[in-house]
Coordinates of C-alpha atoms (C1' of nucleotides) in Angstrom, one line a residue:
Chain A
X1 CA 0.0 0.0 0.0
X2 CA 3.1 2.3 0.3
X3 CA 3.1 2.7 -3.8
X4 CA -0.8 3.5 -3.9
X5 CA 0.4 6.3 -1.2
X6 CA 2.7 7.6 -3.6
X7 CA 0.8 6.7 -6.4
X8 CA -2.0 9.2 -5.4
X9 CA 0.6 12.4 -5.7
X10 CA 1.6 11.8 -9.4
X11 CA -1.9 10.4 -10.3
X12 CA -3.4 13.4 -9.3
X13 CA -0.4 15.5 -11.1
X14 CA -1.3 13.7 -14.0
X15 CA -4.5 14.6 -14.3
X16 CA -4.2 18.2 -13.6
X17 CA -5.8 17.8 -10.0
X18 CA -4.7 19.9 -7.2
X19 CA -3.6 18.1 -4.4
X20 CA -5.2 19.4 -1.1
X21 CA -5.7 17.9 2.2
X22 CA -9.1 16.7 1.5
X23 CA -8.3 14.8 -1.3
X24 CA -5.2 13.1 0.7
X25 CA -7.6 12.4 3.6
X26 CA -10.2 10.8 1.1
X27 CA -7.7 8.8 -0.8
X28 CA -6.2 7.4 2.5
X29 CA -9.3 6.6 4.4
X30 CA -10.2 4.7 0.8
X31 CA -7.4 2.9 0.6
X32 CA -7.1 1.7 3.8
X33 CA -10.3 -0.4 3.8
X34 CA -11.5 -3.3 1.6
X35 CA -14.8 -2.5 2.5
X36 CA -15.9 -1.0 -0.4
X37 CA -17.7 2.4 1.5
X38 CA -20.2 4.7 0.7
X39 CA -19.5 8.1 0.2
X40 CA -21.4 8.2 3.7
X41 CA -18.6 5.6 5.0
X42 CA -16.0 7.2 4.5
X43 CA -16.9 10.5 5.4
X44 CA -17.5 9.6 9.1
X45 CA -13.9 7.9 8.9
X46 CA -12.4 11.0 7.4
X47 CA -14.4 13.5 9.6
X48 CA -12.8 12.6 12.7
X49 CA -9.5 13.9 11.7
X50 CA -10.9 16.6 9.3
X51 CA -14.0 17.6 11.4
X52 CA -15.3 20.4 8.4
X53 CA -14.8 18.6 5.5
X54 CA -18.7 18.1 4.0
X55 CA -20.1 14.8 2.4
X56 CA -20.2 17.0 -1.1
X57 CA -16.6 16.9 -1.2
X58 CA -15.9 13.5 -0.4
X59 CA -18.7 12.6 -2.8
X60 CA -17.4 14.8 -5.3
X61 CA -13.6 13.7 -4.5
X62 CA -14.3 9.9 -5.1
X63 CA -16.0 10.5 -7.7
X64 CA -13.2 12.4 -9.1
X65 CA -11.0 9.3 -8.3
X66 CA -12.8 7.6 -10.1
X67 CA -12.9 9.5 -13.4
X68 CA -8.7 9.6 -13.0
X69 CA -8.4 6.0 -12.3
X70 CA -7.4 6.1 -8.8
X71 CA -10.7 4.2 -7.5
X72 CA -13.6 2.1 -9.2
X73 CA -16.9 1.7 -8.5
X74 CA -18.3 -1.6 -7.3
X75 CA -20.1 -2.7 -10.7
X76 CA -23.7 -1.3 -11.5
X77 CA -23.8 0.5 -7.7
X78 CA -25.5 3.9 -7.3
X79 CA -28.2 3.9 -10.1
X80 CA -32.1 3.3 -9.4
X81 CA -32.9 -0.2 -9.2
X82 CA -33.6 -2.1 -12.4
X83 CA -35.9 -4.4 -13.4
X84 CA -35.7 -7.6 -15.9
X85 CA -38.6 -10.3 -16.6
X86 CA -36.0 -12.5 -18.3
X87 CA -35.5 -14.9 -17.0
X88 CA -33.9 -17.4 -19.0
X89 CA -29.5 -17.3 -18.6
X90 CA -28.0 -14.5 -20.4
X91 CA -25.7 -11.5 -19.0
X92 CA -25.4 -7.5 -19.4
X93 CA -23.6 -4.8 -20.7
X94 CA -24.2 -1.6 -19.3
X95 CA -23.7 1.8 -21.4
X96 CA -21.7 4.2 -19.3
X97 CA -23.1 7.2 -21.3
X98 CA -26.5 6.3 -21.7
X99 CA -26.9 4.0 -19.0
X100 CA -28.7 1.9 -21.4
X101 CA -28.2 -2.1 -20.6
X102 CA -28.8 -4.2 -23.0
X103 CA -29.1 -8.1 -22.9
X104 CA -26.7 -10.3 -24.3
X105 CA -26.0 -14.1 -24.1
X106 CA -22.9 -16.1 -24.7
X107 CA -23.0 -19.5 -23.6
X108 CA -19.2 -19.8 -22.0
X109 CA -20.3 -17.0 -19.8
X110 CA -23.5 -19.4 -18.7
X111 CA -20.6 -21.9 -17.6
X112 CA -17.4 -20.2 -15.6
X113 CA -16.7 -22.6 -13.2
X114 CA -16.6 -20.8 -9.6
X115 CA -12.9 -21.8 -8.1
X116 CA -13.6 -24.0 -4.8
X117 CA -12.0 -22.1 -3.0
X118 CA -14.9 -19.5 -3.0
X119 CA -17.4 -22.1 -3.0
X120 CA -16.2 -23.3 0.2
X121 CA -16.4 -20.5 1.8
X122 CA -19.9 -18.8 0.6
X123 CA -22.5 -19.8 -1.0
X124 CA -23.1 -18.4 -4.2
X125 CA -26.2 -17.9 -5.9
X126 CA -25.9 -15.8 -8.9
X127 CA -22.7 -16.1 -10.7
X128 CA -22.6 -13.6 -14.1
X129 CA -20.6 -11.7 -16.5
X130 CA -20.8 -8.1 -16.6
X131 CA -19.7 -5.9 -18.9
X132 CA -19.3 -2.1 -19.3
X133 CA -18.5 0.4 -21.8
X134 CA -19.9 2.5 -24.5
X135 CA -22.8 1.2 -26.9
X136 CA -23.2 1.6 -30.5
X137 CA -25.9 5.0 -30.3
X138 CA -22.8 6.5 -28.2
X139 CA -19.8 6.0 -30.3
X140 CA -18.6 9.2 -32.5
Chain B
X1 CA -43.6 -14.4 -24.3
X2 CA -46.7 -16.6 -24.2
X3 CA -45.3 -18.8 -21.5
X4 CA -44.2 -16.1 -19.7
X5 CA -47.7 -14.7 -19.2
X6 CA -49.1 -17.8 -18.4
X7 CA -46.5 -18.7 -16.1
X8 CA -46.8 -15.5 -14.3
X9 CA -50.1 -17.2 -12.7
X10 CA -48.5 -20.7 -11.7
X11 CA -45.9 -18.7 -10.2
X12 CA -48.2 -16.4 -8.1
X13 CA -50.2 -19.5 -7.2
X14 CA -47.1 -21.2 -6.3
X15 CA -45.6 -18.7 -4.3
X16 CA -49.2 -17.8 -2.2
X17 CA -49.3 -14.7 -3.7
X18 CA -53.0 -13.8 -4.9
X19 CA -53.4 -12.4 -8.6
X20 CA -53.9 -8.9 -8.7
X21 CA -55.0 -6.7 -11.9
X22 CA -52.3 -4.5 -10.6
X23 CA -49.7 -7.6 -10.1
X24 CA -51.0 -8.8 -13.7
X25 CA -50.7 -5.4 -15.2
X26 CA -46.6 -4.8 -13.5
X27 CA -45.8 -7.9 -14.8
X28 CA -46.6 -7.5 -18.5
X29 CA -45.3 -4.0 -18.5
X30 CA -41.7 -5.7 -17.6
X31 CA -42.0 -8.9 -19.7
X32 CA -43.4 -6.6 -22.7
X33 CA -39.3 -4.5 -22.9
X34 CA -36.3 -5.3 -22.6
X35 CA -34.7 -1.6 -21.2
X36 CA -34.7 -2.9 -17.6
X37 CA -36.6 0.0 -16.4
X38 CA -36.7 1.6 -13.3
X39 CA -40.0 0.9 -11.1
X40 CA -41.0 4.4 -11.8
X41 CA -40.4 4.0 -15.4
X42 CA -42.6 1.0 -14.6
X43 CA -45.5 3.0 -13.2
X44 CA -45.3 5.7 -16.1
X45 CA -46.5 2.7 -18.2
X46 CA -48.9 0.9 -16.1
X47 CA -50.6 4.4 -15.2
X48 CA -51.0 4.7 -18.4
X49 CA -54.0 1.8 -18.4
X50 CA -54.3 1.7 -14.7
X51 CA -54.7 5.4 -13.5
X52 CA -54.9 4.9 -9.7
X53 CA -52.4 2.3 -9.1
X54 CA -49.5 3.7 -7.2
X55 CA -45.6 3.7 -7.5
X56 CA -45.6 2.2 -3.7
X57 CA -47.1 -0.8 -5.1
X58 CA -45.3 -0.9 -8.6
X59 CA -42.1 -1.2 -6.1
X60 CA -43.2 -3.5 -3.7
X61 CA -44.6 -5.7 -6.9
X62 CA -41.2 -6.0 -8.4
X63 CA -39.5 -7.0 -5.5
X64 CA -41.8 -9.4 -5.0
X65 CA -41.4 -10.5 -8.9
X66 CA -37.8 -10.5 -8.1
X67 CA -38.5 -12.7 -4.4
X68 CA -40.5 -15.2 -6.0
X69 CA -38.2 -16.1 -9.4
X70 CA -40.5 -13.8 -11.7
X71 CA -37.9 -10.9 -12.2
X72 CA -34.2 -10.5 -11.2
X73 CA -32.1 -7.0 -10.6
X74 CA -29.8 -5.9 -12.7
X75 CA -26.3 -6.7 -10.7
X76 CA -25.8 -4.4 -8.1
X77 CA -28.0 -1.9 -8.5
X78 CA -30.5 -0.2 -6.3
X79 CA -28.2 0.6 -3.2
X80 CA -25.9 3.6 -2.6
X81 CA -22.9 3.6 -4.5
X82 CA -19.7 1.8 -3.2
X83 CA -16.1 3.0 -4.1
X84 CA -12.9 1.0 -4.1
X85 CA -8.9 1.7 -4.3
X86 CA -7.9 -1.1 -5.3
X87 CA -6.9 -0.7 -8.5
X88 CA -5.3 -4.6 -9.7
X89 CA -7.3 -7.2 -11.0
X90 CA -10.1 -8.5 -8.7
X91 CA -13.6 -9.4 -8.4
X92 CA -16.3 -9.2 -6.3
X93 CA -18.4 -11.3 -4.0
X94 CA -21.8 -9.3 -2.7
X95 CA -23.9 -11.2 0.4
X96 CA -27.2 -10.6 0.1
X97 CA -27.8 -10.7 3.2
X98 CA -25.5 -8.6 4.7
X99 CA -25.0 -6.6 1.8
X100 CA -20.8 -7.0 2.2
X101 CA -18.8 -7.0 -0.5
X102 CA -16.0 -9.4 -0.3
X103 CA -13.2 -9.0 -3.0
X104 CA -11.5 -12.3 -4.4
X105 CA -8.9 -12.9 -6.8
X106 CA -9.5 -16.1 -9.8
X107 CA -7.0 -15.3 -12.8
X108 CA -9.0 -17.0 -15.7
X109 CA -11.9 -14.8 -14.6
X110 CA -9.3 -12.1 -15.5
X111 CA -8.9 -13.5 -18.9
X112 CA -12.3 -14.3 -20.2
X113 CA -13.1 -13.4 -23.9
X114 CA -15.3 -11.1 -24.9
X115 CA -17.1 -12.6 -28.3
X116 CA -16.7 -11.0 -31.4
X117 CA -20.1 -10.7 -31.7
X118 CA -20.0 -7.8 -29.1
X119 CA -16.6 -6.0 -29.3
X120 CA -17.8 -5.4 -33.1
X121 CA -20.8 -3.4 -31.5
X122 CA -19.6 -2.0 -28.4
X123 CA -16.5 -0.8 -26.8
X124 CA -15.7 -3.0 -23.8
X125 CA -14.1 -1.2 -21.3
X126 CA -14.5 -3.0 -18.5
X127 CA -16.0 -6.6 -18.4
X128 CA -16.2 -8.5 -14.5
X129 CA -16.9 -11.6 -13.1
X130 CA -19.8 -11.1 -10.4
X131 CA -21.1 -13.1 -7.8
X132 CA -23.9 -13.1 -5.1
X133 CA -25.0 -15.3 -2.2
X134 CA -24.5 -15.4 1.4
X135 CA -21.5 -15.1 3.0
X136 CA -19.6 -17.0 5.7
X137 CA -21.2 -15.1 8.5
X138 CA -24.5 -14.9 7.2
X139 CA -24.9 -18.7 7.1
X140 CA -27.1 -20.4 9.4
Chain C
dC1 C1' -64.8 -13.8 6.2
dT2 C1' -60.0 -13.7 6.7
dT3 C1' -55.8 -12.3 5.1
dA4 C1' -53.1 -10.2 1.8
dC5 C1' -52.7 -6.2 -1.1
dT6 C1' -53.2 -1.4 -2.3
dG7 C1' -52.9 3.6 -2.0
dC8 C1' -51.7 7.5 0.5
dA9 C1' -48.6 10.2 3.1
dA10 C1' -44.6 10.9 5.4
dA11 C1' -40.0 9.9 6.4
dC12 C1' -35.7 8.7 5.0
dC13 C1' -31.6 8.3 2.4
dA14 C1' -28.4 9.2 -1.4
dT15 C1' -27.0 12.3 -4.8
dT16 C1' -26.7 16.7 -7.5
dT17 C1' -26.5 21.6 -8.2
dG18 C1' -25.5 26.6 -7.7
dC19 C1' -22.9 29.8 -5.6
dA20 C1' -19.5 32.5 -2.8
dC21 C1' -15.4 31.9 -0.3
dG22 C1' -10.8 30.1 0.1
dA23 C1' -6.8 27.5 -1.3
dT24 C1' -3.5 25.8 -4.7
dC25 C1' -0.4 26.2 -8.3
Chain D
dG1 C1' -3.4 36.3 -9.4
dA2 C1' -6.1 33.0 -12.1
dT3 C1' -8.3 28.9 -11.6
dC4 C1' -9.8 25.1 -9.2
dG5 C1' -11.7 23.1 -5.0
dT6 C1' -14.5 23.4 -0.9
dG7 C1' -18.5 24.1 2.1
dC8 C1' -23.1 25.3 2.6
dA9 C1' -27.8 25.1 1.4
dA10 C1' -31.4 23.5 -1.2
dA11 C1' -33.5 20.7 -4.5
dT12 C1' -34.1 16.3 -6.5
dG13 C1' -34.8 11.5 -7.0
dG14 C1' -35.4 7.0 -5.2
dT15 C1' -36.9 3.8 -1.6
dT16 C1' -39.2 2.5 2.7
dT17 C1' -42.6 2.4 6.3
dG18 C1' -47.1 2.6 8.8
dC19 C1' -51.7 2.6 8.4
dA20 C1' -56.5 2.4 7.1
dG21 C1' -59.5 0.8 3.5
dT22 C1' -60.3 -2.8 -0.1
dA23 C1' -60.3 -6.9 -2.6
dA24 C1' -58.9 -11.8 -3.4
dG25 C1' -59.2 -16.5 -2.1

DNA sequence: CTTACTGCAAACCATTTGCACGATC
DNA sequence: GATCGTGCAAATGGTTTGCAGTAAG
C-alpha cells in the first residue's frame, strides 16, 4: 500500500488535479479499507481527523477518483434499481453514457466454473458476466 | 412471451401470492421491454391503463417478482454507491444478506473473452466476473 | 370472512447543483 | 493572481414504512 500512497501524488499531477488535504484524507481513508464504503462511510472515517470537511466533497472527490483512475466503483452500484422479466441465462452490458443495458448471451459466460476455493467459503447464488463500456448509439 | 404470461399465474399460485390486476398489469409492463426499467419507469407505463395504481405498489410488486423467481435486478444496483482503491485485477463477492462485499482474486476470470459478436458493436471497457450469495457469517 | 394487497402520506436516504469563499499552483 | 476546489444550502430522486381501507381467495 506504500506505492498507492505515492501513487496518489503523481496520479493526481497527472490529471491536472490539485492536491489538497481533503483529497489526501479521502484517498487514504479509501485505501485503507477493503470494504468498499459509501461516500457516507467514508466521510464519518475522514471526519474525525478533518471535522469540516462536507459529504459533497468527499462525494465529489471519489468520484473524481474515479474519473482519473485512482478508484472504481463496485459494478452497477449507485443507479435506481432495475428491473428484468427475463429470465432465462444471459448477462449485461451496461452503457456508461446512456446508462442503457442491453441483454446479451454467450453460452461460455452461462458456464465459468466458480474456483472452490470461494465455494467453500460462501455460497453463491448468482454467478454472471458483466460488462461495461460505450454502446453503438454512443460511439462518435 | 406466451409462456411467460401464463406462467406468471403458476408462479403467483405457487408462491401464495394472490393475482392482482395490478400484479398482472406490472408484470406484462416488464416482460413486454427489454430496457430494464426503473420501477418508476414502470409506473409511467402501467398508469397509463391503470390510472390509480401507485408507484408504492409498482415497487413492492417487483420485488416481490424479483423474491418469487419472476424478475431478477440488474447486478448491483439499487443501493448507494460503493467505491474501491484497489486498483489490480479483482472481483467481487456481494452477500445478500449482509450486503458486504467481499473481493476475491480467480485469474481466468481475468482473462475471459469477450465474443466478437459484441466487441464489433460495443467498446468493452471493463468486463467482471460477479457473484452473489451469502457469505460466511451470514450462514445459518 | 379472513388475510393479503393497495394507495396514500410521510419519512428517510443518497445524490446533485449553484454559488460564494478560500486555497493551490 | 487566475483557476480550481470546498463548504453550505437547497432541490431532487429513489426507496421504505405505517396505516386504514379494499379486494382476493
Amino acid at each position: 500500500m506504500k506505492d498507492a500512497t505515492q501513487n496518489f501524488t503523481a496520479k493526481c499531477r497527472q490529471a491536472g488535479l490539485r492536491v489538497t488535504p481533503q483529497r489526501t484524507a479521502v484517498y487514504k481513508a479509501l485505501a485503507a479499507t477493503t470494504a468498499h464504503p459509501t461516500a457516507e462511510a467514508v466521510f464519518k472515517k475522514v471526519r474525525r481527523s478533518m471535522p469540516h470537511i462536507s459529504l459533497d466533497t468527499v462525494n465529489r472527490t471519489l468520484l473524481t477518483f474515479r474519473d482519473v483512475g485512482l478508484a472504481i466503483t463496485v459494478e452497477g452500484s449507485g443507479g435506481a434499481r432495475r428491473f428484468d422479466a427475463d429470465m432465462t441465462a444471459h448477462q449485461h452490458f451496461r452503457c456508461i453514457k446512456c446508462n442503457r443495458i442491453i441483454d446479451f448471451h454467450h453460452k461460455p459466460f452461462d458456464e465459468i466454473k466458480i474456483p472452490r476455493s470461494l465455494s467453500e467459503k460462501f455460497k453463491v447464488l448468482k454467478k454472471t458476466v458483466y460488462l461495461e463500456g460505450i454502446c453503438r448509439a454512443c460511439q462518435g
